[in-house]
Amino acid sequence: MASDTRSLALEAKTASLHQVMEFVQKGALEASLPEARASELDLLIEEIFVNVCRYSYPDSALGMVTVTYWIPAPGELKVEVADQGVEFNPLTAEPADVTLDLKHRPIGGLGIVLVQQLAASLAYRREEGWNRLTFGVSARS
Amino acid sequence: MTIERRCVSDQTVLVLSGRMDAENAPQFEQECNDRIADGLTSLVVDAGELVYVSSMGLRCFVAVAKTLQSKGGELRICSLQGLVNQVFEITGLKRSFPVYESLESALISGQK
């Protein structure tokens, strides 16, 4: 049976990153995720949250982000990151070419690669001006 | 994250400990750029105690490596383990940089 949801609303600034990580790690504990998955969770939330901070609200001083988690089953954690910034779907974004040598590599673009590869599940929807990205972390993956 | 600078076999080694994320990755890039401004053209990064790195950290590694490459030198990385090793694998960076199992092998490679 799914647990209750827990939500945190905060300003989209990189300085809030550790606050967001502490928040979702409570979910990791409640879901009894092993340490390896808990570390991957930190990485996933960082990549997604920092991406929102950097790109979602280009014309505003600051926007808001809501991070929500729930436990659909023991050993499973789902996290949704929602923002009202520019539309962006990481599932359809072109990932960086990881076969390029150093000279030809761009400096950025690796966050999406990590999210696409590490999340057990990934879903996006654009709804009434909100980007809603949901990812799952599983003890079994 | 702590960054310890050592000189071993006439080579500069930066030993990273802890976690490199969006907040402190610029500290690593700044340290490298300071060494480059001092005239350094090659560098070994010992990642044996680095337990976490995000894409912001990877950006810094790539940027520093490109700078050193442009000066005819290189960034060598050793002792990748755990999640950090996994991140370097997923992003293909283990093929983009010279990566070594140990500090010793990284240092031997740098002796010309």
Coordinates of N, CA, C and O in Angstrom, one line a residue, chain B residues 3-108:
Chain B
I3 N 40.6 19.0 -0.5 CA 41.5 18.9 -1.6 C 42.9 19.1 -1.0 O 43.2 20.1 -0.4
E4 N 43.7 18.0 -1.0 CA 45.1 18.1 -0.5 C 46.0 18.0 -1.7 O 45.9 17.2 -2.5
R5 N 47.0 19.0 -1.7 CA 47.9 19.0 -2.8 C 49.2 18.4 -2.3 O 49.7 18.8 -1.2
R6 N 49.8 17.5 -3.1 CA 51.1 16.9 -2.8 C 52.0 16.9 -4.0 O 51.5 17.0 -5.1
C7 N 53.2 16.9 -3.7 CA 54.2 16.8 -4.8 C 54.9 15.4 -4.6 O 55.5 15.2 -3.6
V8 N 54.7 14.6 -5.6 CA 55.2 13.2 -5.5 C 56.0 12.9 -6.8 O 55.4 13.1 -7.9
S9 N 57.2 12.5 -6.7 CA 58.0 12.2 -7.9 C 58.0 13.4 -8.9 O 57.8 13.2 -10.1
D10 N 58.1 14.6 -8.3 CA 58.1 15.9 -9.1 C 56.8 16.1 -9.9 O 56.8 16.9 -10.8
Q11 N 55.7 15.4 -9.4 CA 54.5 15.6 -10.1 C 53.4 16.1 -9.1 O 53.5 15.8 -7.9
T12 N 52.6 17.0 -9.5 CA 51.5 17.5 -8.6 C 50.3 16.6 -8.6 O 49.8 16.1 -9.6
V13 N 50.0 16.2 -7.3 CA 48.9 15.3 -7.1 C 47.8 16.0 -6.3 O 48.2 16.6 -5.2
L14 N 46.6 16.0 -6.7 CA 45.5 16.6 -5.9 C 44.7 15.4 -5.3 O 44.2 14.6 -6.1
V15 N 44.7 15.2 -4.0 CA 44.0 14.1 -3.4 C 42.6 14.7 -3.0 O 42.5 15.6 -2.1
L16 N 41.5 14.1 -3.6 CA 40.2 14.5 -3.2 C 39.6 13.6 -2.2 O 39.6 12.4 -2.4
S17 N 38.9 14.2 -1.2 CA 38.2 13.3 -0.2 C 36.8 13.9 0.0 O 36.6 15.1 0.1
G18 N 35.8 13.0 0.0 CA 34.5 13.4 0.3 C 33.6 13.5 -0.9 O 33.7 12.6 -1.7
R19 N 32.8 14.5 -1.0 CA 31.8 14.6 -2.1 C 32.0 15.9 -2.9 O 32.2 16.9 -2.3
M20 N 31.9 15.7 -4.2 CA 32.0 16.9 -5.1 C 30.6 17.1 -5.7 O 30.2 16.2 -6.5
D21 N 30.0 18.2 -5.4 CA 28.7 18.4 -6.0 C 28.6 19.8 -6.5 O 29.6 20.5 -6.6
A22 N 27.4 20.3 -6.9 CA 27.2 21.6 -7.5 C 27.8 22.7 -6.7 O 28.2 23.7 -7.2
E23 N 27.7 22.6 -5.4 CA 28.1 23.7 -4.5 C 29.6 23.8 -4.4 O 30.1 24.9 -4.3
N24 N 30.3 22.7 -4.4 CA 31.8 22.8 -4.1 C 32.7 22.5 -5.3 O 33.9 22.6 -5.3
A25 N 32.0 22.0 -6.4 CA 32.8 21.7 -7.6 C 33.7 22.9 -8.1 O 34.8 22.7 -8.5
P26 N 33.2 24.2 -8.0 CA 34.0 25.3 -8.4 C 35.3 25.4 -7.6 O 36.3 26.0 -8.1
Q27 N 35.3 25.0 -6.4 CA 36.5 25.0 -5.5 C 37.6 24.2 -6.2 O 38.8 24.6 -6.2
F28 N 37.2 23.0 -6.7 CA 38.2 22.1 -7.3 C 38.7 22.8 -8.6 O 39.9 22.8 -8.9
E29 N 37.8 23.3 -9.4 CA 38.3 24.0 -10.7 C 39.2 25.2 -10.4 O 40.2 25.4 -11.0
Q30 N 38.9 25.9 -9.3 CA 39.7 27.1 -8.9 C 41.1 26.6 -8.5 O 42.1 27.2 -8.9
E31 N 41.1 25.5 -7.7 CA 42.4 25.0 -7.3 C 43.3 24.6 -8.5 O 44.5 24.9 -8.6
C32 N 42.7 23.9 -9.4 CA 43.4 23.5 -10.6 C 43.8 24.7 -11.4 O 45.0 24.8 -11.9
N33 N 43.0 25.7 -11.6 CA 43.3 26.9 -12.4 C 44.4 27.7 -11.7 O 45.3 28.2 -12.4
D34 N 44.4 27.7 -10.4 CA 45.5 28.4 -9.7 C 46.9 27.7 -9.9 O 47.9 28.3 -10.1
R35 N 46.8 26.3 -9.9 CA 48.1 25.6 -10.2 C 48.5 25.8 -11.7 O 49.7 25.9 -12.0
I36 N 47.6 25.9 -12.6 CA 47.9 26.1 -14.0 C 48.5 27.5 -14.2 O 49.4 27.7 -14.9
A37 N 47.9 28.5 -13.4 CA 48.4 29.9 -13.5 C 49.9 29.9 -12.9 O 50.7 30.8 -13.4
D38 N 50.2 29.0 -12.1 CA 51.5 28.9 -11.5 C 52.5 28.2 -12.5 O 53.7 28.1 -12.2
G39 N 52.0 27.7 -13.6 CA 52.8 27.1 -14.6 C 52.7 25.6 -14.8 O 53.3 25.0 -15.6
L40 N 51.7 25.0 -14.0 CA 51.5 23.5 -14.1 C 50.9 23.2 -15.5 O 50.0 23.8 -15.9
T41 N 51.4 22.1 -16.1 CA 50.8 21.7 -17.3 C 50.2 20.3 -17.2 O 49.5 19.8 -18.1
S42 N 50.6 19.5 -16.2 CA 50.0 18.2 -16.0 C 49.7 18.0 -14.5 O 50.3 18.6 -13.7
L43 N 48.7 17.1 -14.3 CA 48.2 17.0 -12.9 C 47.7 15.6 -12.8 O 47.1 15.0 -13.7
V44 N 47.8 15.0 -11.6 CA 47.2 13.7 -11.2 C 46.1 14.0 -10.2 O 46.4 14.7 -9.2
V45 N 44.9 13.5 -10.4 CA 43.9 13.6 -9.4 C 43.7 12.2 -8.8 O 43.4 11.3 -9.5
D46 N 43.9 12.1 -7.5 CA 43.7 10.9 -6.8 C 42.3 10.9 -6.2 O 42.0 11.6 -5.3
A47 N 41.4 10.0 -6.8 CA 40.0 10.0 -6.4 C 39.7 8.9 -5.4 O 38.5 8.5 -5.2
G48 N 40.7 8.3 -4.8 CA 40.5 7.1 -3.9 C 39.5 7.4 -2.8 O 38.8 6.5 -2.3
E49 N 39.5 8.6 -2.3 CA 38.6 8.9 -1.1 C 37.4 9.8 -1.6 O 36.7 10.3 -0.7
L50 N 37.2 9.9 -2.9 CA 36.1 10.7 -3.4 C 34.9 9.7 -3.5 O 35.0 8.7 -4.2
V51 N 33.8 10.0 -2.8 CA 32.7 9.0 -2.7 C 31.5 9.5 -3.6 O 30.5 8.7 -3.7
Y52 N 31.6 10.7 -4.1 CA 30.4 11.2 -4.9 C 30.9 12.2 -5.8 O 31.7 13.1 -5.5
V53 N 30.4 12.2 -7.0 CA 30.6 13.3 -8.0 C 29.4 13.5 -8.9 O 28.8 12.5 -9.4
S54 N 28.9 14.7 -9.1 CA 27.8 14.9 -9.9 C 28.3 15.6 -11.2 O 29.5 15.8 -11.4
S55 N 27.3 15.9 -12.1 CA 27.7 16.4 -13.4 C 28.4 17.7 -13.3 O 29.2 18.1 -14.2
M56 N 28.1 18.5 -12.3 CA 28.8 19.8 -12.1 C 30.3 19.5 -11.8 O 31.2 20.3 -12.3
G57 N 30.6 18.5 -11.1 CA 32.0 18.1 -10.9 C 32.6 17.6 -12.2 O 33.8 17.9 -12.5
L58 N 31.9 16.8 -12.9 CA 32.4 16.3 -14.2 C 32.7 17.4 -15.1 O 33.8 17.4 -15.9
R59 N 31.9 18.5 -15.2 CA 32.2 19.6 -16.0 C 33.6 20.2 -15.6 O 34.3 20.6 -16.5
C60 N 33.9 20.3 -14.3 CA 35.2 20.8 -13.9 C 36.3 19.9 -14.4 O 37.4 20.4 -14.8
F61 N 36.2 18.6 -14.2 CA 37.2 17.7 -14.7 C 37.4 17.9 -16.2 O 38.6 18.0 -16.6
V62 N 36.4 18.0 -17.0 CA 36.5 18.1 -18.4 C 37.2 19.5 -18.8 O 38.1 19.5 -19.6
A63 N 36.7 20.5 -18.1 CA 37.3 21.9 -18.4 C 38.8 21.9 -18.1 O 39.6 22.4 -18.9
V64 N 39.1 21.4 -16.9 CA 40.6 21.4 -16.5 C 41.4 20.5 -17.5 O 42.5 20.9 -17.9
A65 N 40.8 19.3 -17.8 CA 41.5 18.5 -18.7 C 41.8 19.1 -20.1 O 42.8 19.0 -20.7
K66 N 40.8 19.8 -20.6 CA 40.9 20.5 -21.9 C 42.0 21.6 -21.8 O 42.8 21.8 -22.7
T67 N 42.0 22.3 -20.7 CA 43.0 23.4 -20.5 C 44.4 22.8 -20.5 O 45.3 23.3 -21.2
L68 N 44.6 21.7 -19.8 CA 45.9 21.1 -19.7 C 46.3 20.5 -21.1 O 47.4 20.6 -21.5
Q69 N 45.3 20.0 -21.8 CA 45.6 19.4 -23.1 C 46.0 20.5 -24.0 O 47.0 20.3 -24.8
S70 N 45.4 21.7 -23.9 CA 45.8 22.8 -24.8 C 47.2 23.3 -24.5 O 47.8 24.0 -25.3
K71 N 47.7 23.0 -23.3 CA 49.1 23.3 -22.9 C 50.1 22.2 -23.2 O 51.2 22.3 -22.7
G72 N 49.6 21.2 -23.9 CA 50.5 20.0 -24.2 C 50.6 19.1 -23.0 O 51.5 18.2 -23.1
G73 N 49.8 19.2 -22.0 CA 49.9 18.3 -20.8 C 48.6 17.5 -20.7 O 47.9 17.3 -21.7
E74 N 48.4 16.9 -19.5 CA 47.2 16.1 -19.4 C 46.7 16.1 -17.9 O 47.5 16.3 -17.0
L75 N 45.5 15.7 -17.7 CA 44.9 15.4 -16.4 C 44.8 13.9 -16.3 O 44.2 13.2 -17.2
R76 N 45.5 13.3 -15.3 CA 45.4 11.9 -15.1 C 44.6 11.6 -13.8 O 44.7 12.4 -12.9
I77 N 43.8 10.6 -13.8 CA 42.9 10.3 -12.7 C 43.2 8.9 -12.2 O 43.4 8.0 -13.1
C78 N 43.3 8.7 -10.9 CA 43.5 7.4 -10.4 C 42.5 7.0 -9.3 O 41.9 7.9 -8.7
S79 N 42.4 5.7 -9.1 CA 41.7 5.1 -7.9 C 40.2 5.4 -7.9 O 39.7 5.6 -6.8
L80 N 39.6 5.5 -9.0 CA 38.1 5.7 -9.1 C 37.5 4.4 -8.4 O 37.9 3.3 -8.7
Q81 N 36.5 4.7 -7.6 CA 35.8 3.5 -7.0 C 34.3 3.9 -6.7 O 33.9 5.1 -6.8
G82 N 33.5 2.9 -6.5 CA 32.1 3.0 -6.1 C 31.3 3.8 -7.1 O 31.4 3.7 -8.4
L83 N 30.5 4.7 -6.6 CA 29.6 5.5 -7.4 C 30.4 6.4 -8.4 O 30.0 6.6 -9.5
V84 N 31.5 6.9 -7.9 CA 32.3 7.8 -8.8 C 32.8 7.0 -10.0 O 32.8 7.6 -11.1
N85 N 33.3 5.8 -9.8 CA 33.7 5.0 -10.9 C 32.5 4.7 -11.8 O 32.7 4.8 -13.1
Q86 N 31.4 4.5 -11.3 CA 30.2 4.2 -12.1 C 29.8 5.4 -12.9 O 29.4 5.3 -14.1
V87 N 29.9 6.6 -12.3 CA 29.6 7.9 -13.0 C 30.5 8.1 -14.2 O 30.1 8.5 -15.3
F88 N 31.8 7.9 -13.9 CA 32.8 8.0 -15.0 C 32.5 7.0 -16.1 O 32.8 7.3 -17.3
E89 N 32.1 5.8 -15.8 CA 31.8 4.8 -16.8 C 30.6 5.2 -17.6 O 30.6 5.2 -18.9
I90 N 29.5 5.6 -16.9 CA 28.2 5.9 -17.6 C 28.4 7.0 -18.6 O 27.9 7.0 -19.7
T91 N 29.2 8.0 -18.2 CA 29.4 9.2 -19.0 C 30.5 9.1 -20.1 O 30.8 10.0 -20.8
G92 N 31.2 7.9 -20.1 CA 32.2 7.6 -21.1 C 33.5 8.3 -20.7 O 34.5 8.3 -21.5
L93 N 33.6 9.0 -19.6 CA 34.8 9.7 -19.2 C 36.0 8.8 -18.9 O 37.2 9.3 -19.0
K94 N 35.8 7.6 -18.6 CA 36.9 6.7 -18.4 C 37.7 6.4 -19.7 O 38.8 6.0 -19.6
R95 N 37.0 6.7 -20.8 CA 37.7 6.6 -22.1 C 38.3 7.9 -22.5 O 39.1 7.9 -23.4
S96 N 37.8 9.0 -21.9 CA 38.3 10.3 -22.4 C 39.5 10.8 -21.7 O 40.3 11.6 -22.3
F97 N 39.7 10.4 -20.5 CA 40.9 10.8 -19.7 C 41.8 9.6 -19.6 O 41.3 8.4 -19.5
P98 N 43.1 9.8 -19.3 CA 43.9 8.6 -18.8 C 43.5 8.3 -17.4 O 43.5 9.2 -16.5
V99 N 43.0 7.1 -17.2 CA 42.5 6.6 -15.9 C 43.4 5.5 -15.4 O 43.7 4.6 -16.2
Y100 N 43.8 5.5 -14.2 CA 44.7 4.5 -13.6 C 44.1 3.8 -12.4 O 43.3 4.5 -11.6
E101 N 44.5 2.6 -12.1 CA 44.0 1.9 -11.0 C 44.6 2.4 -9.7 O 43.9 2.3 -8.6
S102 N 45.8 2.9 -9.8 CA 46.5 3.3 -8.6 C 47.3 4.6 -8.8 O 47.6 4.9 -10.0
L103 N 47.6 5.3 -7.7 CA 48.5 6.5 -7.8 C 49.8 6.1 -8.4 O 50.4 6.8 -9.3
E104 N 50.4 5.0 -8.0 CA 51.7 4.5 -8.5 C 51.7 4.5 -10.0 O 52.6 5.0 -10.7
S105 N 50.7 3.8 -10.6 CA 50.7 3.7 -12.1 C 50.4 5.0 -12.7 O 51.0 5.3 -13.8
A106 N 49.7 5.9 -12.1 CA 49.5 7.2 -12.7 C 50.8 8.0 -12.7 O 51.1 8.7 -13.7
L107 N 51.5 7.9 -11.6 CA 52.8 8.6 -11.5 C 53.9 8.0 -12.5 O 54.6 8.8 -13.1
I108 N 53.9 6.7 -12.6 CA 54.9 6.1 -13.5 C 54.6 6.6 -15.0 O 55.5 6.9 -15.7

